[in-house]
């Protein structure tokens, strides 16, 4: 959600790296409203009390959720930076200072919580029992990533993914990712081969290692994962940035093994609401309007997770921050009561809410490049029942069809509001761009190039 154009180290650390682009807990982005720290949550997994504690660290007692299922803290003054970094470490969210910015893992947030048709009709999900193992695979991948010194050289943009078969992670276009195959094995990209589950983590880590070496041998390598190591423009950040688009890397990784067809189709569904889990309990996915999670909302989510565990008589399950700026509570004791409290806390619980289809960058006053307070303007549009600005506030542009602009409902395109032409944080897939400029907003369908470019 930030342009990440400049960074500065925590006092006492490595000097400023002007070219660094992806912030972390130790390497901050200098935004107009102060330092910005990005905290990686591999797979979006975070214990409720930890999320609540993080909300207390941000300016104004709030967190930003990102389009990779991570969180950001804004407004960190120079005097608080070392203290914030230390607190993040105390919460168990900084297992490796050298790898903190490369722990980018997205995973299907509904894995193990849904059966066929819930909460989205036709969602295939994982084979019996495999969905519940996905969080364990995320943790194993994170440990293996942090244990490999060579992978500290990865770009902070390189993305790992674990899809449960529903296609939600496939839609994000990860660099090294996997999905379950009908054979009971896992299909792994970029190699495009099937491997046994016990080989999955090694295959993904090996793909990342091969990318680092290939990019370096082609003169496209860079430092960027470790704290203070700059990322230089013009390098191969991701597999698709390689000169051949990654075709040579895929062939090398196959190493004579037969290629297999990808078993999933990309899906841009963003479920919101409650549903019964396969075991009969309840889970709820809430939307966080514009990704701004307040302290009171974070406290509510933590309390709900603890109450669900107490009712079940077991340990609390981690919350799951989604790549579409929401949070899944896997275990809910009283679903109707929770949804009512969540709505009062400003969270979205209704599948048909327009808030489920509106995203925005930071805008003014947090970003010096922004031409408008896009969050406030987007809020006014939603209050008026619109996804985009009213016509008088919109520049002449190739406008999308009216139903893309104003029709509420569970399904449909997303409108992304941007404070400038950089369009930071825009979603993957088809969407409507609402871009602020000196003369107002321009509304247009996203170009194919824009949908392919990484969102943060």
Tab-separated table of C-alpha atoms in Angstrom:
chain	number	residue	atom	x	y	z
A	1	UNK	CA	0.000	0.000	0.000
A	2	UNK	CA	3.073	2.212	-0.118
A	3	UNK	CA	5.313	3.177	-2.984
A	4	UNK	CA	8.322	2.111	-0.858
A	5	UNK	CA	10.552	4.525	-2.723
A	6	UNK	CA	12.980	5.293	0.119
A	7	UNK	CA	13.947	3.507	3.292
A	8	UNK	CA	15.907	4.124	6.458
A	9	UNK	CA	17.391	1.722	8.962
A	10	UNK	CA	16.642	1.675	12.647
A	11	UNK	CA	19.106	3.953	14.473
A	12	UNK	CA	22.368	2.103	15.017
A	13	UNK	CA	21.829	-0.167	12.019
A	14	UNK	CA	22.928	-0.064	8.398
A	15	UNK	CA	22.872	3.478	6.888
A	16	UNK	CA	20.011	4.581	4.675
A	17	UNK	CA	19.560	2.718	1.402
A	18	UNK	CA	18.029	5.138	-1.058
A	19	UNK	CA	17.089	2.433	-3.574
A	20	UNK	CA	15.334	0.077	-1.131
A	21	UNK	CA	11.676	-0.375	-1.969
A	22	UNK	CA	10.031	-2.911	0.320
A	23	UNK	CA	9.972	-1.970	4.004
A	24	UNK	CA	10.108	-4.303	6.962
A	25	UNK	CA	10.188	-4.037	10.730
A	26	UNK	CA	13.850	-3.037	10.662
A	27	UNK	CA	13.945	-1.148	7.370
A	28	UNK	CA	11.250	1.515	7.305
A	29	UNK	CA	9.716	3.474	4.454
A	30	UNK	CA	9.788	7.235	4.930
A	31	UNK	CA	6.184	8.275	4.310
A	32	UNK	CA	4.762	11.764	4.658
A	33	UNK	CA	3.206	10.827	8.002
A	34	UNK	CA	6.364	9.214	9.421
A	35	UNK	CA	8.059	5.845	9.279
A	36	UNK	CA	6.145	2.905	7.861
A	37	UNK	CA	6.956	-0.651	8.941
A	38	UNK	CA	5.668	-3.741	7.173
A	39	UNK	CA	5.305	-6.845	9.351
A	40	UNK	CA	5.291	-10.160	7.504
A	41	UNK	CA	2.651	-12.695	8.548
A	42	UNK	CA	3.478	-15.833	6.514
A	43	UNK	CA	0.222	-17.314	5.272
A	44	UNK	CA	-1.600	-14.452	7.024
A	45	UNK	CA	-1.462	-16.482	10.245
A	46	UNK	CA	-1.377	-14.503	13.484
A	47	UNK	CA	-2.562	-15.215	17.011
A	48	UNK	CA	-5.367	-12.930	18.148
A	49	UNK	CA	-3.495	-11.332	21.079
A	50	UNK	CA	-0.528	-10.644	18.794
A	51	UNK	CA	-2.719	-8.833	16.253
A	52	UNK	CA	-4.243	-6.771	19.059
A	53	UNK	CA	-0.776	-5.914	20.370
A	54	UNK	CA	0.361	-4.812	16.911
A	55	UNK	CA	-2.624	-2.463	16.627
A	56	UNK	CA	-1.392	-0.684	19.735
A	57	UNK	CA	1.957	0.045	18.077
A	58	UNK	CA	0.556	1.995	15.123
A	59	UNK	CA	-0.176	5.695	15.095
A	60	UNK	CA	-3.764	6.219	16.136
A	61	UNK	CA	-4.005	2.629	17.358
A	62	UNK	CA	-4.610	1.033	13.966
A	63	UNK	CA	-3.034	-1.315	11.438
A	64	UNK	CA	-3.062	-1.386	7.658
A	65	UNK	CA	-3.748	-4.749	6.039
A	66	UNK	CA	-1.926	-5.324	2.744
A	67	UNK	CA	-2.790	-7.238	-0.410
A	68	UNK	CA	-0.343	-9.979	0.591
A	69	UNK	CA	-1.929	-10.687	3.950
A	70	UNK	CA	0.677	-8.686	5.880
A	71	UNK	CA	0.204	-5.683	8.165
A	72	UNK	CA	1.734	-2.213	8.262
A	73	UNK	CA	2.332	0.305	11.033
A	74	UNK	CA	2.275	3.995	10.106
A	75	UNK	CA	3.470	7.177	11.741
A	76	UNK	CA	6.473	5.699	13.565
A	77	UNK	CA	8.603	8.564	14.832
A	78	UNK	CA	12.422	8.268	14.854
A	79	UNK	CA	12.446	7.935	18.624
A	80	UNK	CA	10.084	4.944	18.560
A	81	UNK	CA	11.657	2.868	15.784
A	82	UNK	CA	14.006	0.739	17.835
A	83	UNK	CA	11.275	0.171	20.421
A	84	UNK	CA	8.757	-0.896	17.770
A	85	UNK	CA	11.265	-3.305	16.196
A	86	UNK	CA	12.023	-4.802	19.608
A	87	UNK	CA	8.323	-5.266	20.340
A	88	UNK	CA	7.736	-6.959	16.979
A	89	UNK	CA	10.561	-9.365	17.839
A	90	UNK	CA	9.068	-9.995	21.296
A	91	UNK	CA	5.782	-10.944	19.633
A	92	UNK	CA	7.590	-13.648	17.658
A	93	UNK	CA	7.200	-11.911	14.298
A	94	UNK	CA	10.868	-11.353	13.536
A	95	UNK	CA	12.537	-14.789	13.504
A	96	UNK	CA	15.329	-13.641	11.186
A	97	UNK	CA	16.740	-10.141	10.783
A	98	UNK	CA	18.512	-11.195	7.590
A	99	UNK	CA	15.366	-12.653	5.991
A	100	UNK	CA	12.641	-10.413	7.375
A	101	UNK	CA	11.686	-8.827	4.054
A	102	UNK	CA	11.670	-12.071	2.031
A	103	UNK	CA	9.182	-13.993	4.211
A	104	UNK	CA	6.412	-13.322	1.707
A	105	UNK	CA	4.080	-16.327	1.787
A	106	UNK	CA	0.401	-16.224	0.889
A	107	UNK	CA	-1.908	-19.158	1.569
A	108	UNK	CA	-5.601	-19.874	1.044
A	109	UNK	CA	-7.228	-18.402	4.166
A	110	UNK	CA	-10.219	-20.759	4.010
A	111	UNK	CA	-8.152	-23.958	3.843
A	112	UNK	CA	-9.593	-26.650	6.082
A	113	UNK	CA	-12.620	-24.492	6.939
A	114	UNK	CA	-14.788	-25.162	3.894
A	115	UNK	CA	-16.342	-28.076	2.081
A	116	UNK	CA	-17.600	-28.151	-1.512
A	117	UNK	CA	-19.872	-25.181	-2.100
A	118	UNK	CA	-19.042	-23.284	1.111
A	119	UNK	CA	-18.766	-20.384	1.309
A	120	UNK	CA	-18.496	-20.088	-2.481
A	121	UNK	CA	-20.396	-22.459	-4.733
A	122	UNK	CA	-18.154	-24.833	-6.608
A	123	UNK	CA	-15.064	-24.306	-4.478
A	124	UNK	CA	-13.227	-27.633	-4.690
A	125	UNK	CA	-10.937	-27.221	-1.699
A	126	UNK	CA	-8.294	-29.694	-0.651
A	127	UNK	CA	-8.640	-33.433	-0.366
A	128	UNK	CA	-9.876	-34.741	2.983
A	129	UNK	CA	-7.546	-33.670	5.784
A	130	UNK	CA	-5.144	-31.719	3.576
A	131	UNK	CA	-6.783	-28.343	4.219
A	132	UNK	CA	-5.995	-28.587	7.891
A	133	UNK	CA	-2.356	-29.246	7.066
A	134	UNK	CA	-1.883	-26.055	5.061
A	135	UNK	CA	-0.959	-23.873	8.088
A	136	UNK	CA	1.695	-26.430	9.008
A	137	UNK	CA	3.096	-26.298	5.499
A	138	UNK	CA	3.231	-22.502	5.718
A	139	UNK	CA	5.255	-22.684	8.922
A	140	UNK	CA	7.571	-25.331	7.508
A	141	UNK	CA	8.183	-23.216	4.408
A	142	UNK	CA	8.894	-20.143	6.539
A	143	UNK	CA	11.411	-22.055	8.665
A	144	UNK	CA	13.161	-23.455	5.600
A	145	UNK	CA	13.270	-20.022	3.976
A	146	UNK	CA	14.820	-18.381	7.036
A	147	UNK	CA	17.340	-21.230	7.436
A	148	UNK	CA	18.815	-20.769	3.955
A	149	UNK	CA	21.445	-17.974	3.925
A	150	UNK	CA	21.333	-17.736	0.135
A	151	UNK	CA	17.658	-16.807	0.201
A	152	UNK	CA	18.413	-13.593	2.080
A	153	UNK	CA	19.298	-12.376	-1.429
A	154	UNK	CA	15.704	-12.692	-2.645
A	155	UNK	CA	13.836	-9.545	-3.548
A	156	UNK	CA	11.189	-8.404	-1.095
A	157	UNK	CA	8.750	-8.739	-3.985
A	158	UNK	CA	9.319	-12.464	-4.614
A	159	UNK	CA	6.130	-14.256	-3.565
A	160	UNK	CA	5.550	-17.815	-2.346
A	161	UNK	CA	2.044	-19.274	-2.416
A	162	UNK	CA	0.076	-22.288	-1.174
A	163	UNK	CA	-3.335	-22.698	-2.819
A	164	UNK	CA	-5.887	-25.073	-1.309
A	165	UNK	CA	-7.385	-25.875	-4.715
A	166	UNK	CA	-9.861	-22.995	-4.809
A	167	UNK	CA	-7.673	-20.824	-7.045
A	168	UNK	CA	-7.560	-17.789	-4.746
A	169	UNK	CA	-3.777	-17.870	-4.425
A	170	UNK	CA	-3.269	-18.798	-8.076
A	171	UNK	CA	-5.019	-15.518	-8.908
A	172	UNK	CA	-2.256	-13.581	-7.163
A	173	UNK	CA	0.403	-14.920	-9.552
A	174	UNK	CA	3.031	-16.069	-7.022
A	175	UNK	CA	6.562	-16.833	-8.174
A	176	UNK	CA	6.927	-20.210	-6.452
A	177	UNK	CA	3.668	-21.829	-5.443
A	178	UNK	CA	1.768	-25.075	-5.152
A	179	UNK	CA	-1.739	-26.485	-5.318
A	180	UNK	CA	-3.098	-29.988	-4.614
A	181	UNK	CA	-3.404	-32.327	-7.584
A	182	UNK	CA	-6.096	-34.946	-8.122
A	183	UNK	CA	-3.440	-37.646	-7.728
A	184	UNK	CA	-2.931	-36.756	-4.054
A	185	UNK	CA	0.386	-35.064	-4.767
A	186	UNK	CA	1.093	-31.340	-5.177
A	187	UNK	CA	1.535	-29.428	-8.418
A	188	UNK	CA	4.396	-26.939	-8.066
A	189	UNK	CA	5.260	-23.847	-10.097
A	190	UNK	CA	7.325	-22.579	-11.783
A	191	UNK	CA	8.531	-26.083	-12.683
A	192	UNK	CA	4.994	-27.293	-13.461
A	193	UNK	CA	5.563	-30.764	-11.969
A	194	UNK	CA	3.894	-32.897	-9.316
A	195	UNK	CA	5.693	-33.809	-6.097
A	196	UNK	CA	4.816	-35.663	-2.913
A	197	UNK	CA	3.763	-33.534	0.049
A	198	UNK	CA	6.932	-34.376	1.990
A	199	UNK	CA	8.977	-32.908	-0.881
A	200	UNK	CA	6.869	-29.774	-1.281
A	201	UNK	CA	8.785	-27.336	0.914
A	202	UNK	CA	12.131	-28.414	-0.535
A	203	UNK	CA	10.803	-27.933	-4.056
A	204	UNK	CA	9.618	-24.387	-3.337
A	205	UNK	CA	12.824	-23.385	-1.569
A	206	UNK	CA	14.855	-24.936	-4.371
A	207	UNK	CA	12.936	-22.898	-6.932
A	208	UNK	CA	13.688	-19.683	-5.034
A	209	UNK	CA	17.364	-20.602	-4.735
A	210	UNK	CA	17.561	-21.344	-8.454
A	211	UNK	CA	15.950	-17.983	-9.206
A	212	UNK	CA	18.527	-16.146	-7.090
A	213	UNK	CA	21.383	-17.888	-8.898
A	214	UNK	CA	19.916	-17.434	-12.363
A	215	UNK	CA	19.196	-13.757	-11.814
A	216	UNK	CA	22.724	-13.226	-10.525
A	217	UNK	CA	24.369	-15.085	-13.410
A	218	UNK	CA	22.344	-13.043	-15.889
A	219	UNK	CA	23.422	-9.800	-14.261
A	220	UNK	CA	19.933	-9.257	-12.875
A	221	UNK	CA	20.625	-10.192	-9.272
A	222	UNK	CA	20.339	-7.871	-6.293
A	223	UNK	CA	20.390	-7.673	-2.569
A	224	UNK	CA	17.126	-6.863	-0.917
A	225	UNK	CA	16.014	-9.398	1.650
A	226	UNK	CA	18.303	-8.614	4.545
A	227	UNK	CA	17.951	-5.517	6.659
A	228	UNK	CA	19.474	-2.487	5.011
A	229	UNK	CA	20.398	-4.259	1.761
A	230	UNK	CA	19.223	-2.075	-1.136
A	231	UNK	CA	17.138	-3.236	-4.063
A	232	UNK	CA	18.330	-1.559	-7.251
A	233	UNK	CA	16.049	-0.615	-10.124
A	234	UNK	CA	16.280	-2.572	-13.349
A	235	UNK	CA	16.852	-5.950	-11.711
A	236	UNK	CA	14.816	-9.165	-11.780
A	237	UNK	CA	12.588	-8.839	-8.730
A	238	UNK	CA	10.335	-11.740	-9.689
A	239	UNK	CA	10.350	-14.769	-12.000
A	240	UNK	CA	8.400	-12.944	-14.697
A	241	UNK	CA	11.076	-10.216	-14.732
A	242	UNK	CA	13.675	-12.627	-16.129
A	243	UNK	CA	14.577	-11.987	-19.761
A	244	UNK	CA	12.651	-15.060	-20.944
A	245	UNK	CA	9.789	-14.620	-18.499
A	246	UNK	CA	10.998	-17.577	-16.453
A	247	UNK	CA	10.775	-20.235	-19.172
A	248	UNK	CA	14.405	-21.265	-18.768
A	249	UNK	CA	14.071	-21.444	-14.994
A	250	UNK	CA	11.018	-23.693	-15.279
A	251	UNK	CA	12.791	-26.027	-17.691
A	252	UNK	CA	15.862	-26.256	-15.457
A	253	UNK	CA	13.731	-27.013	-12.407
A	254	UNK	CA	11.856	-29.798	-14.193
A	255	UNK	CA	15.198	-31.535	-14.772
A	256	UNK	CA	13.667	-34.143	-17.063
A	257	UNK	CA	10.561	-34.745	-14.973
A	258	UNK	CA	7.267	-34.805	-16.885
A	259	UNK	CA	5.339	-31.549	-16.959
A	260	UNK	CA	1.809	-31.611	-15.536
A	261	UNK	CA	-1.170	-29.355	-16.136
A	262	UNK	CA	-2.015	-26.824	-13.444
A	263	UNK	CA	-4.933	-28.312	-11.456
A	264	UNK	CA	-6.637	-25.044	-10.463
A	265	UNK	CA	-8.290	-22.091	-12.155
A	266	UNK	CA	-7.616	-18.626	-10.783
A	267	UNK	CA	-10.502	-17.283	-8.715
A	268	UNK	CA	-10.916	-13.708	-7.524
A	269	UNK	CA	-13.660	-14.496	-5.001
A	270	UNK	CA	-13.446	-12.458	-1.795
A	271	UNK	CA	-15.833	-14.207	0.607
A	272	UNK	CA	-17.344	-12.259	3.493
A	273	UNK	CA	-19.777	-13.665	6.040
A	274	UNK	CA	-20.233	-16.744	8.178
A	275	UNK	CA	-20.537	-20.420	7.302
A	276	UNK	CA	-20.490	-23.833	8.917
A	277	UNK	CA	-17.189	-25.649	8.805
A	278	UNK	CA	-17.124	-29.300	7.685
A	279	UNK	CA	-16.948	-30.324	11.370
A	280	UNK	CA	-20.168	-28.439	12.158
A	281	UNK	CA	-18.641	-25.396	13.868
A	282	UNK	CA	-18.783	-21.847	12.604
A	283	UNK	CA	-16.195	-19.640	10.916
A	284	UNK	CA	-16.531	-16.015	9.818
A	285	UNK	CA	-14.681	-13.913	7.273
A	286	UNK	CA	-14.879	-10.180	7.906
A	287	UNK	CA	-13.927	-7.405	5.551
A	288	UNK	CA	-11.809	-4.525	6.844
A	289	UNK	CA	-12.881	-1.417	4.913
A	290	UNK	CA	-9.890	-0.035	3.012
A	291	UNK	CA	-7.654	-2.328	5.064
A	292	UNK	CA	-7.708	-0.006	8.110
A	293	UNK	CA	-8.006	-2.215	11.220
A	294	UNK	CA	-8.659	-0.247	14.397
A	295	UNK	CA	-7.527	-1.266	17.852
A	296	UNK	CA	-11.098	-1.964	18.960
A	297	UNK	CA	-11.721	-4.182	15.920
A	298	UNK	CA	-8.443	-6.054	16.512
A	299	UNK	CA	-9.423	-6.590	20.159
A	300	UNK	CA	-12.793	-7.943	19.065
A	301	UNK	CA	-11.200	-10.421	16.673
A	302	UNK	CA	-8.814	-11.616	19.385
A	303	UNK	CA	-11.666	-12.021	21.870
A	304	UNK	CA	-13.733	-13.940	19.329
A	305	UNK	CA	-10.888	-16.378	18.667
A	306	UNK	CA	-10.428	-16.988	22.397
A	307	UNK	CA	-14.176	-17.433	22.952
A	308	UNK	CA	-14.382	-19.933	20.123
A	309	UNK	CA	-11.533	-21.936	21.616
A	310	UNK	CA	-13.096	-21.871	25.078
A	311	UNK	CA	-16.424	-23.114	23.745
A	312	UNK	CA	-14.665	-25.926	21.904
A	313	UNK	CA	-12.403	-26.761	24.822
A	314	UNK	CA	-9.152	-26.452	22.894
A	315	UNK	CA	-6.416	-23.944	22.055
A	316	UNK	CA	-7.298	-20.842	20.064
A	317	UNK	CA	-6.640	-21.111	16.343
A	318	UNK	CA	-4.664	-18.319	14.679
A	319	UNK	CA	-6.569	-15.618	12.867
A	320	UNK	CA	-5.982	-15.523	9.113
A	321	UNK	CA	-5.346	-12.161	7.452
A	322	UNK	CA	-6.475	-12.475	3.850
A	323	UNK	CA	-4.835	-11.075	0.696
A	324	UNK	CA	-8.061	-9.152	0.056
A	325	UNK	CA	-7.704	-7.148	3.280
A	326	UNK	CA	-9.968	-9.133	5.515
A	327	UNK	CA	-9.629	-11.464	8.473
A	328	UNK	CA	-10.936	-15.004	8.903
A	329	UNK	CA	-11.873	-16.124	12.411
A	330	UNK	CA	-11.722	-19.936	12.103
A	331	UNK	CA	-13.727	-20.735	15.235
A	332	UNK	CA	-16.746	-18.717	16.364
A	333	UNK	CA	-18.775	-19.564	19.457
A	334	UNK	CA	-21.813	-17.366	18.695
A	335	UNK	CA	-21.881	-16.417	15.026
A	336	UNK	CA	-24.916	-14.045	15.042
A	337	UNK	CA	-23.670	-12.176	18.111
A	338	UNK	CA	-20.172	-11.850	16.667
A	339	UNK	CA	-21.431	-10.500	13.358
A	340	UNK	CA	-23.480	-7.870	15.170
A	341	UNK	CA	-20.481	-6.779	17.260
A	342	UNK	CA	-18.217	-6.799	14.198
A	343	UNK	CA	-20.575	-4.496	12.314
A	344	UNK	CA	-20.581	-2.064	15.240
A	345	UNK	CA	-16.775	-2.132	15.197
A	346	UNK	CA	-16.769	-1.056	11.545
A	347	UNK	CA	-16.034	-4.470	10.027
A	348	UNK	CA	-17.919	-5.793	7.001
A	349	UNK	CA	-19.919	-8.971	7.554
A	350	UNK	CA	-22.534	-8.729	4.802
A	351	UNK	CA	-21.573	-10.511	1.549
A	352	UNK	CA	-23.329	-7.841	-0.534
A	353	UNK	CA	-21.529	-4.859	0.993
A	354	UNK	CA	-19.861	-2.463	-1.414
A	355	UNK	CA	-16.958	-2.309	1.015
A	356	UNK	CA	-16.027	-5.816	-0.114
A	357	UNK	CA	-15.359	-4.347	-3.568
A	358	UNK	CA	-13.448	-1.136	-2.790
A	359	UNK	CA	-9.726	-0.830	-2.071
A	360	UNK	CA	-7.447	2.191	-1.847
A	361	UNK	CA	-3.858	3.243	-1.384
A	362	UNK	CA	-2.816	5.388	1.576
A	363	UNK	CA	-3.470	8.707	-0.201
A	364	UNK	CA	-3.217	12.020	1.603
A	365	UNK	CA	-1.990	12.876	4.188
A	366	UNK	CA	0.154	9.732	4.519
A	367	UNK	CA	1.685	9.813	1.040
A	368	UNK	CA	3.462	12.887	-0.316
A	369	UNK	CA	2.798	11.791	-3.915
A	370	UNK	CA	-0.974	11.645	-3.528
A	371	UNK	CA	-3.263	14.256	-5.074
A	372	UNK	CA	-6.241	13.449	-2.848
A	373	UNK	CA	-7.426	11.880	0.385
A	374	UNK	CA	-8.604	8.804	-1.491
A	375	UNK	CA	-9.772	6.930	1.584
A	376	UNK	CA	-12.122	9.689	2.624
A	377	UNK	CA	-13.371	10.115	-0.955
A	378	UNK	CA	-13.889	6.365	-1.361
A	379	UNK	CA	-15.814	6.313	1.914
A	380	UNK	CA	-18.132	9.057	0.680
A	381	UNK	CA	-18.693	7.158	-2.571
A	382	UNK	CA	-19.614	3.947	-0.738
A	383	UNK	CA	-21.931	5.865	1.576
A	384	UNK	CA	-23.664	7.121	-1.586
A	385	UNK	CA	-23.969	3.583	-2.930
A	386	UNK	CA	-21.191	3.915	-5.498
A	387	UNK	CA	-17.857	2.262	-6.239
A	388	UNK	CA	-16.510	5.335	-8.019
A	389	UNK	CA	-16.825	9.124	-7.695
A	390	UNK	CA	-19.957	10.889	-8.780
A	391	UNK	CA	-19.636	12.155	-12.403
A	392	UNK	CA	-18.856	15.829	-11.605
A	393	UNK	CA	-15.711	14.735	-9.739
A	394	UNK	CA	-14.536	12.488	-12.550
A	395	UNK	CA	-12.317	13.486	-15.461
A	396	UNK	CA	-13.339	12.520	-18.951
A	397	UNK	CA	-11.924	9.047	-19.517
A	398	UNK	CA	-12.772	5.753	-21.200
A	399	UNK	CA	-15.297	4.884	-18.504
A	400	UNK	CA	-16.259	1.300	-17.703
A	401	UNK	CA	-19.815	0.142	-18.168
A	402	UNK	CA	-22.190	1.603	-15.539
A	403	UNK	CA	-22.726	-1.765	-13.870
A	404	UNK	CA	-18.991	-1.904	-13.093
A	405	UNK	CA	-19.273	1.426	-11.341
A	406	UNK	CA	-22.381	1.285	-9.196
A	407	UNK	CA	-23.918	-2.166	-8.853
A	408	UNK	CA	-23.658	-3.584	-5.325
A	409	UNK	CA	-23.694	-7.290	-4.640
A	410	UNK	CA	-21.508	-10.179	-3.628
A	411	UNK	CA	-20.008	-10.772	-7.045
A	412	UNK	CA	-18.544	-8.173	-9.318
A	413	UNK	CA	-15.403	-6.184	-10.015
A	414	UNK	CA	-13.371	-4.194	-7.533
A	415	UNK	CA	-12.718	-0.462	-7.721
A	416	UNK	CA	-9.252	0.598	-6.581
A	417	UNK	CA	-8.745	4.227	-5.600
A	418	UNK	CA	-5.235	5.626	-6.105
A	419	UNK	CA	-3.810	8.967	-5.038
A	420	UNK	CA	-1.439	9.150	-8.002
A	421	UNK	CA	-0.476	7.370	-11.209
A	422	UNK	CA	1.648	4.805	-9.340
A	423	UNK	CA	-1.586	3.045	-8.273
A	424	UNK	CA	0.051	1.340	-5.293
A	425	UNK	CA	-1.722	-1.605	-3.714
A	426	UNK	CA	-3.968	-2.324	-6.667
A	427	UNK	CA	-5.549	-5.779	-6.724
A	428	UNK	CA	-4.747	-8.628	-9.077
A	429	UNK	CA	-7.230	-9.368	-11.831
A	430	UNK	CA	-9.782	-7.182	-13.563
A	431	UNK	CA	-10.744	-4.059	-11.682
A	432	UNK	CA	-11.723	-0.432	-12.146
A	433	UNK	CA	-9.065	2.203	-11.529
A	434	UNK	CA	-9.999	5.461	-9.833
A	435	UNK	CA	-6.843	7.570	-10.165
A	436	UNK	CA	-6.470	11.025	-8.627
A	437	UNK	CA	-4.683	13.749	-10.549
A	438	UNK	CA	-4.311	17.529	-10.391
A	439	UNK	CA	-7.677	17.959	-12.143
A	440	UNK	CA	-9.681	15.346	-10.261
A	441	UNK	CA	-10.288	11.641	-10.647
A	442	UNK	CA	-9.995	9.530	-13.770
A	443	UNK	CA	-12.045	6.330	-13.880
A	444	UNK	CA	-11.003	3.584	-16.283
A	445	UNK	CA	-10.755	-0.181	-16.599
A	446	UNK	CA	-7.380	-1.500	-15.447
A	447	UNK	CA	-5.050	-2.358	-18.297
A	448	UNK	CA	-3.721	-5.881	-18.716
A	449	UNK	CA	-0.277	-4.649	-17.731
A	450	UNK	CA	-1.642	-3.137	-14.548
A	451	UNK	CA	-3.352	-6.363	-13.496
A	452	UNK	CA	-0.110	-8.260	-13.972
A	453	UNK	CA	2.018	-5.834	-11.984
A	454	UNK	CA	2.604	-6.747	-8.380
A	455	UNK	CA	0.395	-5.192	-5.760
A	456	UNK	CA	1.722	-4.839	-2.241
